[in-house]
Short mmCIF file of C-alpha atoms in Angstrom, two decimals:
data_model
loop_
_atom_site.label_atom_id
_atom_site.label_comp_id
_atom_site.label_asym_id
_atom_site.label_seq_id
_atom_site.Cartn_x
_atom_site.Cartn_y
_atom_site.Cartn_z
CA MET T 1 5.99 -18.93 31.91
CA PRO T 2 7.72 -21.73 33.85
CA ALA T 3 11.19 -22.60 32.56
CA HIS T 4 10.26 -26.21 31.81
CA ASP T 5 7.32 -25.07 29.65
CA ASP T 6 9.62 -22.76 27.68
CA LEU T 7 12.03 -25.65 27.15
CA ARG T 8 9.18 -27.92 26.01
CA LEU T 9 8.13 -25.39 23.39
CA ARG T 10 11.66 -24.85 22.08
CA ASN T 11 12.24 -28.61 21.83
CA HIS T 12 8.91 -29.32 20.14
CA ARG T 13 10.02 -30.37 16.64
CA PRO T 14 6.72 -29.88 14.77
CA PHE T 15 6.45 -26.37 16.22
CA ILE T 16 10.04 -25.58 15.16
CA ALA T 17 9.24 -26.67 11.59
CA PHE T 18 6.04 -24.61 11.67
CA TRP T 19 7.97 -21.60 13.01
CA LEU T 20 10.64 -21.84 10.31
CA ALA T 21 7.97 -22.19 7.60
CA ARG T 22 6.32 -19.02 8.92
CA VAL T 23 9.67 -17.20 8.81
CA ALA T 24 10.26 -18.25 5.20
CA THR T 25 6.81 -17.40 3.85
CA ALA T 26 6.64 -14.12 5.77
CA SER T 27 10.11 -13.17 4.51
CA GLY T 28 9.06 -13.82 0.94
CA PHE T 29 5.94 -11.70 1.32
CA GLN T 30 7.75 -8.82 3.03
CA MET T 31 10.39 -8.67 0.32
CA LEU T 32 7.69 -8.69 -2.35
CA SER T 33 5.81 -5.92 -0.53
CA VAL T 34 8.84 -3.61 -0.41
CA ALA T 35 9.65 -4.21 -4.08
CA ILE T 36 6.07 -3.79 -5.30
CA ALA T 37 5.54 -0.59 -3.28
CA TRP T 38 8.78 1.01 -4.42
CA GLN T 39 8.23 -0.09 -8.03
CA MET T 40 4.70 1.32 -8.04
CA TYR T 41 5.71 4.66 -6.56
CA SER T 42 8.64 4.90 -8.97
CA LEU T 43 6.34 4.21 -11.92
CA THR T 44 3.52 6.61 -11.04
CA GLY T 45 4.65 8.92 -8.20
CA ASN T 46 1.04 8.77 -6.97
CA VAL T 47 0.36 8.12 -3.27
CA LEU T 48 -3.17 6.97 -4.11
CA ASP T 49 -1.74 4.07 -6.13
CA LEU T 50 0.04 2.86 -2.98
CA GLY T 51 -3.31 2.78 -1.20
CA LEU T 52 -4.92 1.00 -4.16
CA VAL T 53 -2.30 -1.77 -3.95
CA GLY T 54 -3.42 -2.39 -0.38
CA LEU T 55 -7.07 -2.39 -1.42
CA VAL T 56 -6.47 -4.86 -4.26
CA GLU T 57 -4.58 -7.20 -1.91
CA PHE T 58 -7.47 -7.04 0.54
CA LEU T 59 -10.30 -7.72 -1.95
CA PRO T 60 -9.75 -11.53 -2.08
CA LYS T 61 -10.35 -11.73 1.68
CA VAL T 62 -13.82 -10.32 1.07
CA LEU T 63 -14.56 -12.19 -2.16
CA PHE T 64 -13.51 -15.60 -0.80
CA ILE T 65 -14.40 -15.16 2.88
CA LEU T 66 -17.08 -17.88 2.80
CA LEU T 67 -14.67 -20.38 1.24
CA THR T 68 -11.32 -19.82 2.94
CA GLY T 69 -12.36 -20.96 6.40
CA HIS T 70 -14.39 -23.90 5.11
CA VAL T 71 -11.37 -25.10 3.09
CA ALA T 72 -9.18 -24.90 6.22
CA ASP T 73 -11.67 -27.01 8.19
CA ARG T 74 -12.55 -29.52 5.48
CA PHE T 75 -9.12 -30.33 4.00
CA ASP T 76 -5.65 -31.14 5.33
CA ARG T 77 -4.41 -27.79 6.63
CA ARG T 78 -0.78 -28.65 5.92
CA LYS T 79 -1.47 -29.27 2.23
CA VAL T 80 -3.68 -26.20 1.89
CA ALA T 81 -0.96 -23.99 3.39
CA ALA T 82 1.70 -25.55 1.15
CA LEU T 83 -0.47 -24.99 -1.93
CA CYS T 84 -0.92 -21.33 -0.99
CA GLN T 85 2.83 -20.92 -0.55
CA SER T 86 3.38 -22.53 -3.97
CA ALA T 87 0.99 -19.99 -5.51
CA GLN T 88 2.86 -17.10 -3.92
CA GLY T 89 6.13 -18.52 -5.21
CA LEU T 90 4.67 -18.55 -8.73
CA VAL T 91 3.65 -14.89 -8.30
CA ALA T 92 7.23 -14.04 -7.34
CA LEU T 93 8.47 -15.99 -10.36
CA ALA T 94 6.14 -14.01 -12.64
CA LEU T 95 7.52 -10.76 -11.20
CA LEU T 96 11.06 -12.04 -11.74
CA LEU T 97 10.41 -12.87 -15.39
CA GLY T 98 8.50 -9.64 -15.99
CA SER T 99 11.21 -7.44 -14.48
CA THR T 100 13.98 -9.28 -16.31
CA LEU T 101 12.45 -9.65 -19.75
CA SER T 102 9.96 -6.89 -20.50
CA GLY T 103 9.33 -4.60 -17.56
CA ILE T 104 6.19 -4.34 -15.42
CA SER T 105 3.34 -1.86 -15.83
CA ARG T 106 1.09 -0.26 -13.22
CA GLU T 107 -1.80 -2.52 -14.26
CA THR T 108 0.36 -5.64 -14.03
CA LEU T 109 1.33 -4.74 -10.47
CA PHE T 110 -2.36 -4.51 -9.54
CA VAL T 111 -3.03 -7.96 -11.03
CA ILE T 112 -0.03 -9.35 -9.14
CA ALA T 113 -1.30 -7.78 -5.91
CA PHE T 114 -4.69 -9.44 -6.39
CA LEU T 115 -3.16 -12.88 -6.99
CA LEU T 116 -0.86 -12.48 -4.01
CA GLY T 117 -3.80 -11.42 -1.84
CA SER T 118 -5.83 -14.42 -3.04
CA ALA T 119 -3.17 -16.92 -1.98
CA ARG T 120 -2.75 -15.21 1.39
CA ALA T 121 -6.53 -15.15 1.90
CA PHE T 122 -6.50 -18.96 2.04
CA GLU T 123 -3.14 -19.27 3.81
CA MET T 124 -3.86 -17.07 6.85
CA PRO T 125 -6.86 -18.92 8.36
CA THR T 126 -5.27 -22.26 7.51
CA THR T 127 -2.01 -21.58 9.37
CA GLN T 128 -3.84 -19.97 12.30
CA ALA T 129 -6.10 -23.01 12.65
CA LEU T 130 -3.13 -25.37 12.20
CA LEU T 131 -1.20 -24.17 15.25
CA PRO T 132 -3.55 -25.71 17.89
CA ASN T 133 -3.11 -29.07 16.11
CA ILE T 134 0.66 -28.89 16.66
CA VAL T 135 1.22 -27.82 20.28
CA PRO T 136 -0.39 -28.97 23.55
CA ALA T 137 -3.24 -26.71 24.67
CA GLY T 138 -1.44 -25.70 27.86
CA LEU T 139 1.39 -24.18 25.80
CA PHE T 140 -0.90 -22.46 23.31
CA PRO T 141 -0.74 -18.82 24.57
CA ALA T 142 3.07 -18.97 24.58
CA ALA T 143 3.01 -20.67 21.16
CA VAL T 144 0.90 -17.81 19.75
CA ALA T 145 3.53 -15.31 20.90
CA ALA T 146 6.38 -17.48 19.60
CA SER T 147 4.58 -17.95 16.27
CA ALA T 148 4.09 -14.21 16.04
CA SER T 149 7.82 -13.79 16.60
CA ALA T 150 8.36 -15.69 13.33
CA MET T 151 6.42 -13.03 11.46
CA GLN T 152 8.32 -10.24 13.20
CA THR T 153 11.71 -11.88 12.66
CA ALA T 154 10.93 -11.96 8.95
CA THR T 155 9.55 -8.42 8.98
CA ILE T 156 12.74 -7.10 10.59
CA ILE T 157 15.18 -8.79 8.26
CA ALA T 158 13.33 -9.23 4.96
CA PRO T 159 12.28 -5.60 4.18
CA ALA T 160 15.80 -4.29 4.81
CA ILE T 161 17.30 -7.06 2.65
CA GLY T 162 14.57 -6.48 0.07
CA GLY T 163 15.37 -2.77 -0.09
CA TRP T 164 19.11 -3.40 -0.51
CA LEU T 165 18.52 -6.10 -3.14
CA TYR T 166 16.12 -3.86 -5.03
CA ALA T 167 18.83 -1.18 -5.15
CA LEU T 168 20.90 -3.76 -7.08
CA SER T 169 18.10 -5.14 -9.22
CA ALA T 170 14.41 -5.99 -8.85
CA GLY T 171 15.24 -9.48 -10.08
CA TRP T 172 17.35 -10.18 -6.99
CA VAL T 173 14.35 -9.49 -4.73
CA TYR T 174 11.91 -11.60 -6.70
CA GLY T 175 14.36 -14.50 -7.16
CA SER T 176 15.04 -14.63 -3.41
CA SER T 177 11.29 -14.68 -2.73
CA VAL T 178 10.84 -17.69 -5.03
CA ALA T 179 13.46 -19.62 -3.05
CA LEU T 180 11.92 -18.68 0.32
CA TYR T 181 8.48 -19.91 -0.69
CA GLY T 182 10.02 -23.20 -1.81
CA VAL T 183 11.55 -23.66 1.64
CA ALA T 184 8.26 -22.80 3.33
CA LEU T 185 6.15 -25.36 1.48
CA SER T 186 8.73 -28.11 2.11
CA LEU T 187 8.67 -27.45 5.86
CA MET T 188 4.88 -27.26 5.93
CA LEU T 189 4.50 -30.66 4.29
CA SER T 190 6.87 -32.15 6.88
CA LEU T 191 4.41 -31.48 9.72
CA PRO T 192 2.48 -34.42 11.21
CA ALA T 193 -1.16 -34.89 10.23
CA GLN T 194 -3.18 -34.53 13.45
CA GLN T 195 -6.26 -32.68 12.23
CA LYS T 196 -9.68 -34.33 12.01
CA PRO T 197 -11.08 -32.73 8.84
CA LEU T 198 -14.66 -31.50 8.88
CA LYS T 199 -17.05 -34.01 7.31
CA GLN T 200 -19.96 -31.59 7.07
CA LYS T 201 -20.91 -30.84 3.47
CA ILE T 202 -20.58 -27.33 2.22
CA SER T 203 -23.72 -25.27 2.75
CA LEU T 204 -24.69 -21.69 3.50
CA ASP T 205 -25.14 -22.66 7.14
CA SER T 206 -21.62 -24.09 7.45
CA LEU T 207 -20.09 -21.18 5.53
CA LEU T 208 -21.65 -18.60 7.84
CA ALA T 209 -20.81 -20.49 11.06
CA GLY T 210 -17.66 -18.46 11.72
CA PHE T 211 -19.56 -15.15 11.56
CA ARG T 212 -22.28 -16.43 13.88
CA PHE T 213 -19.77 -17.80 16.38
CA ILE T 214 -17.88 -14.52 16.71
CA ARG T 215 -21.01 -12.40 16.80
CA SER T 216 -22.59 -14.56 19.51
CA ARG T 217 -19.63 -14.06 21.88
CA ARG T 218 -19.52 -10.39 22.72
CA GLU T 219 -16.04 -10.34 24.24
CA VAL T 220 -14.57 -12.14 21.23
CA PHE T 221 -16.40 -9.74 18.92
CA GLY T 222 -15.06 -6.77 20.87
CA ALA T 223 -11.49 -8.07 20.79
CA VAL T 224 -11.33 -8.61 17.02
CA THR T 225 -13.12 -5.36 16.13
CA LEU T 226 -10.94 -3.30 18.50
CA ASP T 227 -7.80 -4.19 16.62
CA MET T 228 -9.50 -3.83 13.24
CA VAL T 229 -10.81 -0.30 13.81
CA ALA T 230 -7.67 0.97 15.57
CA VAL T 231 -5.25 -0.19 12.87
CA LEU T 232 -7.69 0.75 10.10
CA LEU T 233 -7.55 4.33 11.36
CA GLY T 234 -3.94 4.42 12.52
CA GLY T 235 -2.12 2.33 9.91
CA ALA T 236 0.51 4.26 7.92
CA THR T 237 2.46 1.46 6.20
CA ALA T 238 1.30 2.45 2.71
CA LEU T 239 2.75 5.94 3.19
CA LEU T 240 6.24 4.78 4.20
CA PRO T 241 7.60 5.22 0.63
CA VAL T 242 6.45 8.86 0.76
CA PHE T 243 8.05 9.43 4.17
CA ALA T 244 11.26 7.73 3.02
CA LYS T 245 11.60 9.65 -0.24
CA ASP T 246 10.00 13.07 0.41
CA ILE T 247 10.10 13.71 4.18
CA LEU T 248 13.03 11.73 5.59
CA LEU T 249 15.03 12.11 2.36
CA THR T 250 16.31 8.54 2.14
CA GLY T 251 16.18 5.77 -0.48
CA PRO T 252 15.09 2.13 -0.83
CA TRP T 253 17.41 1.07 2.02
CA GLY T 254 15.72 3.65 4.28
CA LEU T 255 12.30 2.35 3.27
CA GLY T 256 13.45 -1.14 4.19
CA LEU T 257 14.51 0.08 7.64
CA LEU T 258 11.20 1.86 8.15
CA ARG T 259 9.30 -1.30 7.17
CA SER T 260 11.46 -3.31 9.56
CA ALA T 261 11.24 -0.99 12.58
CA PRO T 262 7.73 -1.96 13.79
CA ALA T 263 8.80 -5.59 13.66
CA VAL T 264 11.81 -4.89 15.89
CA GLY T 265 9.49 -3.75 18.67
CA ALA T 266 7.03 -6.54 17.90
CA LEU T 267 9.75 -9.21 17.95
CA LEU T 268 11.16 -8.04 21.28
CA MET T 269 7.67 -7.98 22.74
CA SER T 270 6.76 -11.40 21.32
CA ILE T 271 9.92 -12.93 22.82
CA TRP T 272 8.99 -11.43 26.18
CA LEU T 273 5.39 -12.66 25.90
CA ALA T 274 6.54 -16.17 24.91
CA ARG T 275 8.45 -16.41 28.19
CA MET T 276 6.10 -14.31 30.33
CA PRO T 277 2.56 -14.63 28.92
CA ILE T 278 -0.03 -12.10 30.07
CA GLU T 279 -2.26 -14.18 32.34
CA ARG T 280 -4.11 -11.50 34.32
CA ARG T 281 -5.94 -8.28 33.36
CA VAL T 282 -5.79 -9.19 29.68
CA GLY T 283 -8.63 -6.81 28.76
CA PRO T 284 -7.02 -3.65 30.21
CA ALA T 285 -3.66 -4.70 28.74
CA MET T 286 -5.16 -4.90 25.25
CA LEU T 287 -6.88 -1.51 25.52
CA ILE T 288 -3.75 0.20 26.85
CA SER T 289 -1.67 -1.28 24.04
CA VAL T 290 -4.08 0.16 21.44
CA ALA T 291 -3.80 3.60 23.07
CA LEU T 292 0.01 3.38 22.95
CA PHE T 293 -0.26 2.40 19.28
CA GLY T 294 -2.12 5.67 18.66
CA VAL T 295 0.47 7.75 20.57
CA ALA T 296 3.34 6.17 18.62
CA THR T 297 1.54 6.85 15.33
CA ILE T 298 1.16 10.54 16.19
CA ALA T 299 4.84 10.78 17.13
CA PHE T 300 5.85 9.16 13.83
CA GLY T 301 3.71 11.58 11.85
CA LEU T 302 5.41 14.58 13.50
CA SER T 303 8.96 13.28 13.02
CA THR T 304 11.41 14.64 10.44
CA SER T 305 14.34 12.52 11.65
CA LEU T 306 14.92 9.02 10.28
CA TRP T 307 16.23 7.72 13.61
CA PHE T 308 13.41 9.19 15.69
CA SER T 309 10.93 7.82 13.17
CA LEU T 310 12.49 4.38 13.56
CA ALA T 311 12.19 4.64 17.37
CA THR T 312 8.49 5.56 17.20
CA LEU T 313 7.82 2.65 14.85
CA VAL T 314 9.57 0.27 17.26
CA LEU T 315 7.20 1.42 20.03
CA LEU T 316 4.25 1.12 17.65
CA GLY T 317 5.18 -2.48 16.80
CA ALA T 318 5.59 -3.48 20.45
CA ALA T 319 2.18 -2.07 21.38
CA ASP T 320 0.49 -3.76 18.42
CA MET T 321 2.07 -7.12 19.33
CA VAL T 322 0.51 -7.08 22.82
CA SER T 323 -2.94 -6.57 21.31
CA MET T 324 -2.35 -9.18 18.59
CA VAL T 325 -1.13 -11.93 20.93
CA ILE T 326 -3.96 -11.43 23.41
CA ARG T 327 -6.55 -11.43 20.64
CA GLY T 328 -5.06 -14.42 18.84
CA ALA T 329 -4.82 -16.64 21.91
CA PHE T 330 -8.17 -15.51 23.28
CA VAL T 331 -10.10 -16.21 20.07
CA GLN T 332 -8.48 -19.60 19.42
CA LEU T 333 -8.97 -20.79 23.01
CA GLN T 334 -12.68 -19.99 22.80
CA THR T 335 -13.16 -21.85 19.48
CA PRO T 336 -13.74 -25.62 18.94
CA ASP T 337 -11.17 -27.19 16.60
CA ALA T 338 -13.82 -28.11 14.01
CA MET T 339 -14.62 -24.40 13.59
CA ARG T 340 -11.16 -22.87 13.91
CA GLY T 341 -10.67 -22.49 10.17
CA ARG T 342 -13.91 -20.58 9.66
CA VAL T 343 -13.46 -18.44 12.77
CA SER T 344 -9.85 -17.74 11.74
CA ALA T 345 -11.08 -16.71 8.28
CA VAL T 346 -13.43 -14.15 9.80
CA ASN T 347 -10.67 -12.98 12.13
CA GLY T 348 -8.38 -12.79 9.11
CA LEU T 349 -10.94 -10.60 7.37
CA PHE T 350 -10.82 -8.20 10.30
CA ILE T 351 -7.01 -8.25 10.26
CA GLY T 352 -6.99 -7.69 6.52
CA ALA T 353 -9.44 -4.84 6.86
CA SER T 354 -7.16 -3.21 9.41
CA ASN T 355 -4.04 -3.68 7.28
CA GLN T 356 -4.97 -3.50 3.59
CA LEU T 357 -7.98 -1.20 4.01
CA GLY T 358 -5.88 0.81 6.44
CA ASP T 359 -3.36 1.27 3.63
CA PHE T 360 -6.17 2.39 1.32
CA ARG T 361 -7.51 4.78 3.98
CA ALA T 362 -4.03 6.21 4.45
CA GLY T 363 -3.57 6.70 0.70
CA VAL T 364 -6.91 8.44 0.28
CA SER T 365 -6.37 10.62 3.38
CA ALA T 366 -2.91 11.60 2.14
CA ALA T 367 -4.32 12.54 -1.26
CA TRP T 368 -7.03 14.69 0.40
CA PHE T 369 -5.26 16.23 3.40
CA GLY T 370 -1.54 15.61 2.89
CA THR T 371 0.75 12.85 4.11
CA VAL T 372 1.52 14.12 7.62
CA PRO T 373 -2.09 15.15 8.48
CA ALA T 374 -3.29 11.72 7.31
CA VAL T 375 -1.00 9.98 9.81
CA LEU T 376 -1.91 12.35 12.65
CA ILE T 377 -5.63 11.86 12.04
CA GLY T 378 -5.11 8.10 12.17
CA GLY T 379 -3.19 8.24 15.45
CA VAL T 380 -5.86 10.35 17.12
CA GLY T 381 -8.48 7.93 15.79
CA ALA T 382 -6.75 4.96 17.45
CA LEU T 383 -6.74 6.83 20.78
CA VAL T 384 -10.46 7.57 20.46
CA VAL T 385 -11.23 3.93 19.65
CA SER T 386 -9.42 2.62 22.73
CA GLY T 387 -11.59 4.85 24.93
CA LEU T 388 -14.81 4.14 23.05
CA TRP T 389 -14.40 0.36 23.33
CA ILE T 390 -14.31 0.64 27.14
CA LYS T 391 -17.89 1.95 26.93
CA LEU T 392 -19.08 -0.41 24.19
CA PHE T 393 -17.55 -3.62 25.62
CA PRO T 394 -17.30 -3.16 29.41
CA THR T 395 -16.89 -6.91 30.10
CA LEU T 396 -13.93 -7.02 27.71
CA ALA T 397 -12.41 -3.98 29.42
CA ARG T 398 -12.67 -5.83 32.75
CA ARG T 399 -11.55 -9.21 31.42
CA ASP T 400 -9.02 -10.72 33.79
CA ARG T 401 -7.92 -14.08 32.32
CA MET T 402 -7.46 -15.43 28.81
CA HIS T 403 -9.79 -18.36 29.55
CA GLU T 404 -12.32 -19.07 32.25
CA ALA T 405 -10.75 -22.29 33.50
CA PRO T 406 -7.32 -23.92 33.26
CA ILE T 407 -6.74 -25.85 30.03
CA ASP T 408 -5.13 -29.29 30.27
CA ASP T 409 -2.51 -30.46 27.78
CA LYS T 410 -3.62 -32.84 25.06
#
């Protein structure tokens, strides 16, 4: 990336506000995730319940899939995102009050997970579709990487802080999350209004447009399903409390470090990609990154050392970031602005399937086969997928550039 382009991005005030809002909301969510996972495992001691939390968080993406993208295209994306962040702040407040006053049950945690998942189901496609309205098109691939670095910055810092705060009191975690969501919605509302909202009335045809668009473009379809299937099989996040407590023999602070480690690798990679975007051989780069993700997962499953486990998770996060940035930029650059919300909603469904359903898959596999075999099976599955997609999507495997022709700035 030319130095003057990097300077333009760093001096772009709306993007800075957007980036900081992403840091705040992602930090709030990561802290809630650590606290909810540890609280659930402490209450029940059941690895399947950890997988069920992931499933419950994912369900709203399926239930509301036809609405989330249409809302992002039809209404002011800034206000929609701020409303979603307000809802997540109220969830954190409910957890704060429940933990302080009367305690929280297993069933209450599942309800909380569903409400949190519902707010995020609307927030994800909205913020993804909002980014192209903020930065010039020529800076978009670098902006995707820089925006991803916001998520990783939060994921590095927030889980570790969340684990340490939870060791003091659950109320400290939930109170901090409330404050972070308040900051996020204030920054989001400060962004300029540049979107041209969709005037098309809601109909089955408009609701299904995102599915049809992705399905009609084979390379786009291959890119989003590659990541979904690989992380669905290889994801082990839901099992980190088990590794922390029973295998690596550490406590909440260790769980926080384990949750942060993938983000360390992802952040370093996103910073690199923001300055040096992948412009050639993007298809092979994505497939290789998925294979490395599988190798790192296998290494993590075999580890009995906290520090080696952290190193494998750093590699895992870096590999996943390459795939995520390529997919994110590629899909958005191929999508007209009037459809970005609906396409982002479908893409978000695939991402949610890979993350939340991956957590559920990991929990079920651990209950059936054991924790370590479940992770090893997932890592091998990711390797198989990277090879299979070369056969199923040969044009994607040979894809050279992110877009067919140069894109001019707005």
